[in-house]
């Protein structure tokens, strides 16, 4: 049956079918843990829920007969040894998730199945793919395949909050000789845009607003926002038309809460969302609900930042052949200590730098805001002719009967932290999801069962291909 590192498709598919129910049960078990990464301490550096997810990863792996290591409660490393003591291949995924947010029809942490789809926070980003990686390793164990290179499945727990887990791992352990992260799209992603994060903090206090908040994280379009106003604005509200996306609630004498509802989306594709912060600020300004001139100037800056996502207003709009166009998202907003704090998520191609983005933001908003908490990761690009990328692409094309080429993405995955790594699936370009299935980072996040299982077939074949390489 085993001829070197070749397995016929029927053997791989039979293995996947035999394990299908267990795969779905394991995804459901991980989804049930609300593992939103947060600042912890001691044995829970990323919070209690992430520690619970780490413990589950270790226990499930050991029950499969795999070696499982808890690395300082920051990373779980599951492995099968190879003949080469120095070289190893890795899959790198994360078990932390973004906050659930609003808009779910049922609990986001109880996985549901509707037809070919599973729904729950993390089913596609990135708990479902994490489980696939475990079962890819189990395949090699089941058939007692003698490995040329060791294989490790590395699970992190702060991917959504800065990737401190993988930075820590790489400062304490040897980097894999090649890694792929199933946290993006097929066929294979050989480059990622630059990612620039910053926060604009207002220099002046607001007068007419008691509270203002929108969104939960920096890397998602805010799906909801609200403001509680200091002055009695009932008369002004009475004279304006209230759009469908705005709700008005009286919360006390002279206080009114105004709520906006948008559509959340990942910051890598902000055009798929509808920014609730923009909807709220636009409503307040265009209807003169806020009439304090200083407040209006500050809010006008926020309106401009959240109105569009192409960087034109900031004079940083640009594009290139490999990565496409820059996007700039005004995401999470919060009024804290009477200073308005607006988060910025910018995904950019070559031709512009993080320093240029900083300069543009300071030039446009420096009179009213301080620019703080700047984080920048430059774009990366790996030649499509690299042997390991060819191995990934070959597996995908073999399963899909295609002749696809590598692509670049706007998302940021663990791959950008490694010397030789790519993002690789699990989402298929041809997938046309029904309207009741949501995207990653949004409500009703869903994944196709058949596509997940097909992704597992691709990952198994990829790992077999990589074992065949004489040189990584």
CSV table of C-alpha atoms in Angstrom, one decimal:
chain,number,residue,atom,x,y,z
A,1,UNK,CA,0.0,0.0,0.0
A,2,UNK,CA,2.8,2.4,0.9
A,3,UNK,CA,5.2,3.1,-1.9
A,4,UNK,CA,7.7,5.6,-0.4
A,5,UNK,CA,5.5,8.6,0.4
A,6,UNK,CA,2.8,7.8,-2.1
A,7,UNK,CA,-0.7,6.8,-0.9
A,8,UNK,CA,-3.6,6.2,-3.3
A,9,UNK,CA,-6.5,8.6,-3.0
A,10,UNK,CA,-8.9,5.9,-1.9
A,11,UNK,CA,-6.8,5.1,1.2
A,12,UNK,CA,-6.7,8.7,2.2
A,13,UNK,CA,-10.4,9.3,1.6
A,14,UNK,CA,-11.4,6.1,3.4
A,15,UNK,CA,-9.4,7.2,6.4
A,16,UNK,CA,-11.1,10.6,6.4
A,17,UNK,CA,-14.6,9.0,6.1
A,18,UNK,CA,-13.8,6.7,9.0
A,19,UNK,CA,-12.8,9.6,11.2
A,20,UNK,CA,-15.5,12.1,10.0
A,21,UNK,CA,-17.7,11.9,13.1
A,22,UNK,CA,-14.8,12.1,15.5
A,23,UNK,CA,-13.5,15.2,13.6
A,24,UNK,CA,-16.8,17.0,14.0
A,25,UNK,CA,-17.1,16.0,17.6
A,26,UNK,CA,-13.7,17.4,18.3
A,27,UNK,CA,-14.4,20.7,16.5
A,28,UNK,CA,-17.6,21.0,18.6
A,29,UNK,CA,-15.6,20.4,21.8
A,30,UNK,CA,-13.2,23.2,21.0
A,31,UNK,CA,-16.0,25.5,19.9
A,32,UNK,CA,-17.6,25.0,23.3
A,33,UNK,CA,-14.7,26.8,25.0
A,34,UNK,CA,-15.0,30.6,24.6
A,35,UNK,CA,-11.2,30.9,24.2
A,36,UNK,CA,-10.9,34.7,23.6
A,37,UNK,CA,-7.3,35.5,24.3
A,38,UNK,CA,-6.7,38.0,27.1
A,39,UNK,CA,-3.9,39.1,29.3
A,40,UNK,CA,-3.4,36.5,32.0
A,41,UNK,CA,-0.7,35.5,34.4
A,42,UNK,CA,1.2,32.5,35.8
A,43,UNK,CA,-0.2,29.3,34.3
A,44,UNK,CA,-2.8,31.2,32.3
A,45,UNK,CA,-0.8,33.7,30.3
A,46,UNK,CA,-3.7,34.1,27.8
A,47,UNK,CA,-6.6,33.6,30.3
A,48,UNK,CA,-8.5,30.7,31.7
A,49,UNK,CA,-10.4,29.8,28.6
A,50,UNK,CA,-7.3,29.6,26.4
A,51,UNK,CA,-5.7,27.4,29.1
A,52,UNK,CA,-8.8,25.1,28.9
A,53,UNK,CA,-8.4,24.9,25.1
A,54,UNK,CA,-4.7,24.1,25.4
A,55,UNK,CA,-5.4,21.3,27.9
A,56,UNK,CA,-8.0,19.9,25.5
A,57,UNK,CA,-5.6,19.9,22.6
A,58,UNK,CA,-3.0,18.0,24.7
A,59,UNK,CA,-5.5,15.4,26.0
A,60,UNK,CA,-7.1,14.8,22.6
A,61,UNK,CA,-3.6,14.4,21.0
A,62,UNK,CA,-2.4,12.0,23.6
A,63,UNK,CA,-5.6,9.9,23.3
A,64,UNK,CA,-4.7,9.5,19.6
A,65,UNK,CA,-1.2,8.2,20.6
A,66,UNK,CA,0.6,11.4,19.5
A,67,UNK,CA,3.4,13.1,21.5
A,68,UNK,CA,2.0,16.3,23.1
A,69,UNK,CA,4.0,19.0,24.8
A,70,UNK,CA,2.8,22.0,26.8
A,71,UNK,CA,5.4,24.7,26.2
A,72,UNK,CA,5.0,27.1,29.2
A,73,UNK,CA,1.2,27.2,28.8
A,74,UNK,CA,1.7,29.4,25.7
A,75,UNK,CA,1.9,26.9,22.9
A,76,UNK,CA,0.8,23.2,22.5
A,77,UNK,CA,3.2,21.2,20.3
A,78,UNK,CA,2.0,17.9,18.9
A,79,UNK,CA,4.6,15.8,17.1
A,80,UNK,CA,5.7,12.7,15.3
A,81,UNK,CA,9.5,12.2,15.1
A,82,UNK,CA,11.4,11.7,11.8
A,83,UNK,CA,14.7,10.3,10.8
A,84,UNK,CA,16.3,13.7,10.7
A,85,UNK,CA,16.9,14.9,14.2
A,86,UNK,CA,17.4,18.6,13.1
A,87,UNK,CA,14.7,19.2,10.5
A,88,UNK,CA,11.0,19.4,10.9
A,89,UNK,CA,7.8,20.5,9.1
A,90,UNK,CA,5.0,22.2,11.0
A,91,UNK,CA,1.4,23.1,10.7
A,92,UNK,CA,0.6,26.2,12.7
A,93,UNK,CA,-2.9,27.1,13.8
A,94,UNK,CA,-4.6,29.0,16.7
A,95,UNK,CA,-7.2,28.0,19.2
A,96,UNK,CA,-8.1,31.5,20.4
A,97,UNK,CA,-11.0,33.3,18.7
A,98,UNK,CA,-12.3,36.8,18.4
A,99,UNK,CA,-15.2,37.8,20.8
A,100,UNK,CA,-18.6,36.4,19.7
A,101,UNK,CA,-20.3,39.8,19.2
A,102,UNK,CA,-24.0,40.2,18.4
A,103,UNK,CA,-26.1,38.8,15.6
A,104,UNK,CA,-26.0,35.1,16.4
A,105,UNK,CA,-29.3,33.1,16.1
A,106,UNK,CA,-28.2,30.8,18.8
A,107,UNK,CA,-25.2,30.4,21.2
A,108,UNK,CA,-21.9,30.9,19.3
A,109,UNK,CA,-20.2,28.4,21.6
A,110,UNK,CA,-22.6,25.5,20.9
A,111,UNK,CA,-21.8,24.1,17.4
A,112,UNK,CA,-24.8,23.6,15.2
A,113,UNK,CA,-25.1,21.6,12.0
A,114,UNK,CA,-27.4,22.7,9.1
A,115,UNK,CA,-27.1,20.5,6.1
A,116,UNK,CA,-23.4,20.5,5.0
A,117,UNK,CA,-22.5,23.4,7.3
A,118,UNK,CA,-21.4,23.7,10.9
A,119,UNK,CA,-21.9,27.0,12.7
A,120,UNK,CA,-20.0,28.3,15.7
A,121,UNK,CA,-17.3,30.7,16.7
A,122,UNK,CA,-14.0,29.3,15.4
A,123,UNK,CA,-15.3,26.6,13.1
A,124,UNK,CA,-13.3,28.1,10.2
A,125,UNK,CA,-11.0,30.5,12.2
A,126,UNK,CA,-9.2,28.5,13.4
A,127,UNK,CA,-10.5,25.6,15.5
A,128,UNK,CA,-11.8,23.5,12.6
A,129,UNK,CA,-8.5,23.7,10.8
A,130,UNK,CA,-6.6,22.9,14.0
A,131,UNK,CA,-8.6,19.7,14.4
A,132,UNK,CA,-7.8,18.8,10.8
A,133,UNK,CA,-4.1,19.1,11.5
A,134,UNK,CA,-4.4,16.7,14.4
A,135,UNK,CA,-6.1,14.1,12.1
A,136,UNK,CA,-3.4,14.7,9.5
A,137,UNK,CA,-0.8,13.6,12.1
A,138,UNK,CA,-3.0,10.7,13.2
A,139,UNK,CA,-3.0,9.4,9.5
A,140,UNK,CA,0.8,9.1,9.6
A,141,UNK,CA,0.6,7.3,12.9
A,142,UNK,CA,-2.1,4.9,11.8
A,143,UNK,CA,-0.2,3.8,8.7
A,144,UNK,CA,3.2,3.7,10.6
A,145,UNK,CA,4.8,5.9,8.0
A,146,UNK,CA,8.5,6.4,8.5
A,147,UNK,CA,9.2,10.1,8.2
A,148,UNK,CA,12.2,11.8,6.7
A,149,UNK,CA,11.3,15.0,8.5
A,150,UNK,CA,9.6,15.3,11.9
A,151,UNK,CA,6.1,16.8,11.7
A,152,UNK,CA,4.8,19.1,14.4
A,153,UNK,CA,1.4,20.7,14.8
A,154,UNK,CA,1.8,23.9,16.7
A,155,UNK,CA,-1.2,25.4,18.4
A,156,UNK,CA,-1.2,29.0,19.6
A,157,UNK,CA,-3.5,31.0,21.8
A,158,UNK,CA,-2.9,34.7,21.0
A,159,UNK,CA,-3.1,34.9,17.2
A,160,UNK,CA,-6.0,37.3,17.3
A,161,UNK,CA,-4.3,39.6,19.8
A,162,UNK,CA,-0.8,40.1,18.5
A,163,UNK,CA,0.8,36.7,18.0
A,164,UNK,CA,2.8,37.0,21.2
A,165,UNK,CA,2.6,33.2,21.5
A,166,UNK,CA,4.5,32.4,18.3
A,167,UNK,CA,7.0,35.2,18.9
A,168,UNK,CA,7.7,33.6,22.2
A,169,UNK,CA,7.9,30.1,20.7
A,170,UNK,CA,10.4,31.2,18.1
A,171,UNK,CA,12.6,32.9,20.7
A,172,UNK,CA,12.7,29.6,22.7
A,173,UNK,CA,12.6,26.9,20.0
A,174,UNK,CA,14.2,26.2,16.6
A,175,UNK,CA,12.0,27.4,13.8
A,176,UNK,CA,10.5,24.8,11.5
A,177,UNK,CA,12.3,24.3,8.2
A,178,UNK,CA,8.9,24.8,6.5
A,179,UNK,CA,5.5,25.6,8.0
A,180,UNK,CA,2.0,26.1,6.6
A,181,UNK,CA,-0.8,27.8,8.4
A,182,UNK,CA,-4.4,26.6,7.5
A,183,UNK,CA,-5.9,30.0,8.3
A,184,UNK,CA,-6.6,31.6,4.9
A,185,UNK,CA,-7.5,30.5,1.4
A,186,UNK,CA,-6.5,27.9,-1.2
A,187,UNK,CA,-4.7,27.3,-3.5
A,188,UNK,CA,-1.7,28.6,-1.5
A,189,UNK,CA,-0.8,32.0,-0.2
A,190,UNK,CA,2.8,32.9,-0.9
A,191,UNK,CA,2.6,36.5,0.4
A,192,UNK,CA,0.7,38.6,2.8
A,193,UNK,CA,0.2,42.4,2.8
A,194,UNK,CA,1.9,44.6,5.4
A,195,UNK,CA,-0.2,45.1,8.5
A,196,UNK,CA,-0.2,48.4,10.3
A,197,UNK,CA,-2.0,49.0,13.6
A,198,UNK,CA,-2.2,52.2,15.6
A,199,UNK,CA,-4.5,54.1,17.9
A,200,UNK,CA,-5.6,57.7,17.6
A,201,UNK,CA,-6.3,59.3,21.0
A,202,UNK,CA,-8.1,62.7,21.1
A,203,UNK,CA,-6.1,65.6,22.6
A,204,UNK,CA,-9.2,67.3,23.8
A,205,UNK,CA,-12.2,66.1,26.0
A,206,UNK,CA,-15.6,65.6,24.6
A,207,UNK,CA,-18.4,67.8,26.1
A,208,UNK,CA,-21.8,66.3,25.0
A,209,UNK,CA,-21.0,62.6,25.0
A,210,UNK,CA,-20.9,60.5,28.2
A,211,UNK,CA,-20.1,57.2,26.5
A,212,UNK,CA,-19.1,56.1,23.1
A,213,UNK,CA,-18.1,52.6,22.1
A,214,UNK,CA,-18.0,50.4,19.0
A,215,UNK,CA,-16.4,47.1,18.0
A,216,UNK,CA,-14.5,44.6,20.1
A,217,UNK,CA,-11.1,44.1,18.3
A,218,UNK,CA,-8.8,46.1,16.1
A,219,UNK,CA,-8.9,43.6,13.2
A,220,UNK,CA,-12.6,43.6,12.5
A,221,UNK,CA,-15.2,46.0,11.1
A,222,UNK,CA,-17.4,47.1,14.1
A,223,UNK,CA,-20.8,45.5,13.8
A,224,UNK,CA,-22.3,47.6,16.6
A,225,UNK,CA,-21.7,50.9,18.3
A,226,UNK,CA,-23.5,53.2,20.7
A,227,UNK,CA,-23.3,56.7,22.3
A,228,UNK,CA,-24.8,58.1,25.5
A,229,UNK,CA,-25.2,61.8,25.2
A,230,UNK,CA,-24.8,64.2,28.0
A,231,UNK,CA,-27.3,66.9,27.0
A,232,UNK,CA,-31.0,66.5,26.4
A,233,UNK,CA,-31.2,66.1,22.6
A,234,UNK,CA,-34.8,64.9,22.5
A,235,UNK,CA,-35.9,68.0,20.5
A,236,UNK,CA,-33.3,67.5,17.8
A,237,UNK,CA,-34.0,63.8,17.6
A,238,UNK,CA,-37.7,64.5,17.2
A,239,UNK,CA,-37.1,66.5,14.1
A,240,UNK,CA,-34.9,64.0,12.3
A,241,UNK,CA,-35.8,60.8,10.5
A,242,UNK,CA,-34.4,57.8,12.4
A,243,UNK,CA,-32.9,55.3,9.9
A,244,UNK,CA,-33.4,51.6,10.2
A,245,UNK,CA,-29.9,50.9,11.5
A,246,UNK,CA,-30.3,53.4,14.4
A,247,UNK,CA,-32.1,52.8,17.7
A,248,UNK,CA,-32.8,55.5,20.3
A,249,UNK,CA,-33.3,54.7,24.0
A,250,UNK,CA,-33.9,57.1,26.8
A,251,UNK,CA,-31.7,56.1,29.7
A,252,UNK,CA,-32.5,58.9,32.2
A,253,UNK,CA,-33.2,62.5,32.6
A,254,UNK,CA,-31.3,64.4,29.9
A,255,UNK,CA,-29.6,61.3,28.7
A,256,UNK,CA,-30.2,59.4,25.5
A,257,UNK,CA,-28.5,56.2,24.2
A,258,UNK,CA,-28.2,56.0,20.4
A,259,UNK,CA,-27.3,52.5,19.0
A,260,UNK,CA,-26.2,51.7,15.5
A,261,UNK,CA,-26.1,48.3,13.8
A,262,UNK,CA,-23.7,47.5,11.0
A,263,UNK,CA,-22.2,44.3,9.6
A,264,UNK,CA,-19.0,42.9,11.0
A,265,UNK,CA,-16.2,41.6,8.7
A,266,UNK,CA,-12.5,40.7,8.9
A,267,UNK,CA,-10.2,43.7,8.6
A,268,UNK,CA,-8.5,42.0,5.6
A,269,UNK,CA,-11.8,42.4,3.6
A,270,UNK,CA,-13.4,45.5,5.1
A,271,UNK,CA,-15.5,46.0,2.0
A,272,UNK,CA,-17.6,43.1,3.1
A,273,UNK,CA,-18.7,44.9,6.2
A,274,UNK,CA,-20.7,47.9,7.2
A,275,UNK,CA,-19.0,50.0,9.8
A,276,UNK,CA,-21.4,50.7,12.7
A,277,UNK,CA,-19.1,53.4,14.1
A,278,UNK,CA,-19.4,55.4,10.8
A,279,UNK,CA,-23.2,54.9,10.8
A,280,UNK,CA,-23.4,56.3,14.4
A,281,UNK,CA,-21.1,59.2,13.9
A,282,UNK,CA,-22.6,60.1,10.5
A,283,UNK,CA,-26.1,60.2,12.1
A,284,UNK,CA,-24.9,62.3,15.0
A,285,UNK,CA,-23.2,64.9,12.7
A,286,UNK,CA,-25.6,65.1,9.8
A,287,UNK,CA,-28.6,65.6,12.0
A,288,UNK,CA,-26.8,68.1,14.3
A,289,UNK,CA,-27.5,65.9,17.3
A,290,UNK,CA,-24.0,67.0,18.5
A,291,UNK,CA,-23.8,70.8,18.3
A,292,UNK,CA,-20.7,71.4,20.4
A,293,UNK,CA,-18.1,72.7,17.8
A,294,UNK,CA,-15.1,71.0,19.5
A,295,UNK,CA,-16.9,67.7,19.6
A,296,UNK,CA,-18.0,68.0,16.0
A,297,UNK,CA,-14.4,68.5,14.8
A,298,UNK,CA,-13.2,65.4,16.7
A,299,UNK,CA,-16.1,63.3,15.4
A,300,UNK,CA,-15.6,64.6,11.9
A,301,UNK,CA,-12.2,63.1,11.9
A,302,UNK,CA,-13.6,59.8,13.0
A,303,UNK,CA,-16.3,60.0,10.3
A,304,UNK,CA,-13.7,60.5,7.6
A,305,UNK,CA,-11.6,57.6,8.9
A,306,UNK,CA,-14.6,55.2,9.0
A,307,UNK,CA,-16.4,56.4,5.9
A,308,UNK,CA,-14.1,54.6,3.3
A,309,UNK,CA,-11.4,51.9,3.4
A,310,UNK,CA,-9.1,52.8,0.5
A,311,UNK,CA,-6.9,55.4,2.2
A,312,UNK,CA,-7.8,58.1,-0.3
A,313,UNK,CA,-8.8,60.6,2.4
A,314,UNK,CA,-5.4,60.1,4.0
A,315,UNK,CA,-3.5,60.3,0.7
A,316,UNK,CA,-2.0,56.8,1.1
A,317,UNK,CA,-4.1,55.0,-1.5
A,318,UNK,CA,-1.8,52.7,-3.5
A,319,UNK,CA,-1.7,49.3,-5.2
A,320,UNK,CA,0.9,46.9,-6.6
A,321,UNK,CA,0.9,43.8,-8.9
A,322,UNK,CA,1.5,41.2,-6.2
A,323,UNK,CA,-0.8,42.5,-3.4
A,324,UNK,CA,-3.4,44.7,-4.9
A,325,UNK,CA,-4.8,47.8,-3.1
A,326,UNK,CA,-4.2,49.2,0.4
A,327,UNK,CA,-7.1,49.2,2.8
A,328,UNK,CA,-7.5,51.4,5.9
A,329,UNK,CA,-10.1,50.5,8.5
A,330,UNK,CA,-11.2,52.6,11.5
A,331,UNK,CA,-12.2,49.8,13.8
A,332,UNK,CA,-12.7,49.6,17.5
A,333,UNK,CA,-13.6,52.9,19.2
A,334,UNK,CA,-13.9,53.8,22.9
A,335,UNK,CA,-14.3,56.9,25.1
A,336,UNK,CA,-12.0,56.4,28.0
A,337,UNK,CA,-11.0,59.0,30.6
A,338,UNK,CA,-12.8,61.5,28.4
A,339,UNK,CA,-10.5,60.8,25.5
A,340,UNK,CA,-11.8,59.2,22.3
A,341,UNK,CA,-9.6,56.3,21.2
A,342,UNK,CA,-10.0,55.1,17.6
A,343,UNK,CA,-8.1,52.0,16.4
A,344,UNK,CA,-6.6,51.8,12.9
A,345,UNK,CA,-6.0,48.6,10.9
A,346,UNK,CA,-4.2,49.2,7.6
A,347,UNK,CA,-3.3,46.4,5.2
A,348,UNK,CA,-0.8,47.6,2.6
A,349,UNK,CA,1.2,46.5,-0.5
A,350,UNK,CA,4.8,47.3,-1.4
A,351,UNK,CA,5.4,50.9,-2.5
A,352,UNK,CA,4.5,52.3,0.9
A,353,UNK,CA,5.9,51.8,4.4
A,354,UNK,CA,4.7,51.9,7.9
A,355,UNK,CA,6.6,55.1,8.5
A,356,UNK,CA,4.8,56.7,5.5
A,357,UNK,CA,1.4,55.6,7.0
A,358,UNK,CA,2.4,57.1,10.4
A,359,UNK,CA,3.3,60.4,8.7
A,360,UNK,CA,0.1,60.6,6.8
A,361,UNK,CA,-2.1,59.9,9.9
A,362,UNK,CA,-0.2,62.5,11.9
A,363,UNK,CA,-0.5,65.1,9.1
A,364,UNK,CA,-4.2,64.6,8.8
A,365,UNK,CA,-5.3,64.1,12.4
A,366,UNK,CA,-2.4,65.4,14.5
A,367,UNK,CA,-4.2,68.6,15.4
A,368,UNK,CA,-6.9,66.8,17.3
A,369,UNK,CA,-5.3,63.4,18.0
A,370,UNK,CA,-2.1,61.8,19.2
A,371,UNK,CA,-1.0,58.7,17.3
A,372,UNK,CA,0.0,55.9,19.8
A,373,UNK,CA,0.5,52.1,20.1
A,374,UNK,CA,1.9,51.8,16.6
A,375,UNK,CA,2.7,48.2,15.4
A,376,UNK,CA,3.9,47.4,12.0
A,377,UNK,CA,4.7,44.2,10.0
A,378,UNK,CA,6.0,44.7,6.5
A,379,UNK,CA,4.7,42.6,3.6
A,380,UNK,CA,6.3,39.3,2.9
A,381,UNK,CA,6.6,37.4,-0.3
A,382,UNK,CA,8.0,34.0,-1.2
A,383,UNK,CA,8.8,32.9,-4.7
A,384,UNK,CA,6.1,30.6,-6.2
A,385,UNK,CA,8.9,28.4,-7.5
A,386,UNK,CA,10.1,27.4,-4.0
A,387,UNK,CA,10.1,23.6,-3.6
A,388,UNK,CA,7.8,23.6,-0.5
A,389,UNK,CA,5.3,25.9,-2.2
A,390,UNK,CA,5.3,23.6,-5.2
A,391,UNK,CA,4.6,20.7,-2.9
A,392,UNK,CA,1.6,22.4,-1.4
A,393,UNK,CA,0.2,23.6,-4.7
A,394,UNK,CA,0.7,20.1,-6.3
A,395,UNK,CA,-1.4,18.5,-3.5
A,396,UNK,CA,-4.2,21.1,-4.0
A,397,UNK,CA,-4.2,20.8,-7.8
A,398,UNK,CA,-4.2,17.0,-7.6
A,399,UNK,CA,-7.3,16.9,-5.3
A,400,UNK,CA,-9.1,19.7,-7.1
A,401,UNK,CA,-8.1,18.7,-10.7
A,402,UNK,CA,-6.9,22.2,-11.3
A,403,UNK,CA,-3.9,24.1,-12.5
A,404,UNK,CA,-4.0,26.9,-10.0
A,405,UNK,CA,-1.2,29.3,-9.1
A,406,UNK,CA,-0.3,30.8,-5.7
A,407,UNK,CA,-2.0,33.9,-4.5
A,408,UNK,CA,-1.3,36.7,-2.0
A,409,UNK,CA,-3.7,37.8,0.7
A,410,UNK,CA,-4.6,40.8,2.9
A,411,UNK,CA,-4.9,38.7,6.1
A,412,UNK,CA,-2.2,38.3,8.6
A,413,UNK,CA,-1.4,34.7,9.7
A,414,UNK,CA,1.2,33.1,11.8
A,415,UNK,CA,3.1,32.4,8.5
A,416,UNK,CA,4.6,35.9,8.5
A,417,UNK,CA,6.5,35.2,11.7
A,418,UNK,CA,8.5,32.3,10.2
A,419,UNK,CA,11.5,32.3,7.9
A,420,UNK,CA,9.9,29.9,5.4
A,421,UNK,CA,6.1,29.5,5.7
A,422,UNK,CA,2.8,30.1,3.9
A,423,UNK,CA,-0.9,30.3,4.6
A,424,UNK,CA,-2.7,27.4,3.1
A,425,UNK,CA,-6.5,27.0,3.0
A,426,UNK,CA,-8.9,25.9,4.3
A,427,UNK,CA,-11.2,28.1,2.3
A,428,UNK,CA,-11.9,27.3,-1.3
A,429,UNK,CA,-12.1,30.0,-3.9
A,430,UNK,CA,-15.1,28.5,-5.6
A,431,UNK,CA,-17.2,28.2,-2.4
A,432,UNK,CA,-20.6,29.9,-2.6
A,433,UNK,CA,-22.0,29.8,0.9
A,434,UNK,CA,-25.7,30.2,1.6
A,435,UNK,CA,-26.8,33.5,3.0
A,436,UNK,CA,-27.4,32.1,6.5
A,437,UNK,CA,-23.7,31.2,6.8
A,438,UNK,CA,-21.5,33.9,8.2
A,439,UNK,CA,-17.8,34.7,7.6
A,440,UNK,CA,-14.9,34.4,10.1
A,441,UNK,CA,-15.0,37.2,12.7
A,442,UNK,CA,-18.7,37.7,12.0
A,443,UNK,CA,-22.0,36.3,13.4
A,444,UNK,CA,-23.0,32.8,12.4
A,445,UNK,CA,-19.5,31.9,11.4
A,446,UNK,CA,-19.8,28.7,9.4
A,447,UNK,CA,-17.8,26.1,7.5
A,448,UNK,CA,-18.7,23.5,4.9
A,449,UNK,CA,-18.2,20.0,6.3
A,450,UNK,CA,-17.4,18.6,2.9
A,451,UNK,CA,-14.9,21.3,2.2
A,452,UNK,CA,-13.2,20.8,5.6
A,453,UNK,CA,-12.8,17.1,4.8
A,454,UNK,CA,-11.4,17.9,1.4
A,455,UNK,CA,-9.0,20.3,3.0
A,456,UNK,CA,-7.8,17.4,5.3
A,457,UNK,CA,-7.2,15.3,2.1
A,458,UNK,CA,-5.1,18.2,0.7
A,459,UNK,CA,-3.1,18.5,4.0
A,460,UNK,CA,-2.3,14.8,4.2
A,461,UNK,CA,-1.1,14.8,0.6
A,462,UNK,CA,0.9,18.0,1.2
A,463,UNK,CA,2.7,16.4,4.2
A,464,UNK,CA,3.4,13.4,2.1
A,465,UNK,CA,4.8,15.6,-0.7
A,466,UNK,CA,7.0,17.5,1.7
A,467,UNK,CA,8.4,14.3,3.1
A,468,UNK,CA,9.6,13.5,-0.5
A,469,UNK,CA,11.7,16.6,-0.8
A,470,UNK,CA,15.4,16.0,-0.7
A,471,UNK,CA,15.9,19.5,0.5
A,472,UNK,CA,13.5,21.9,2.3
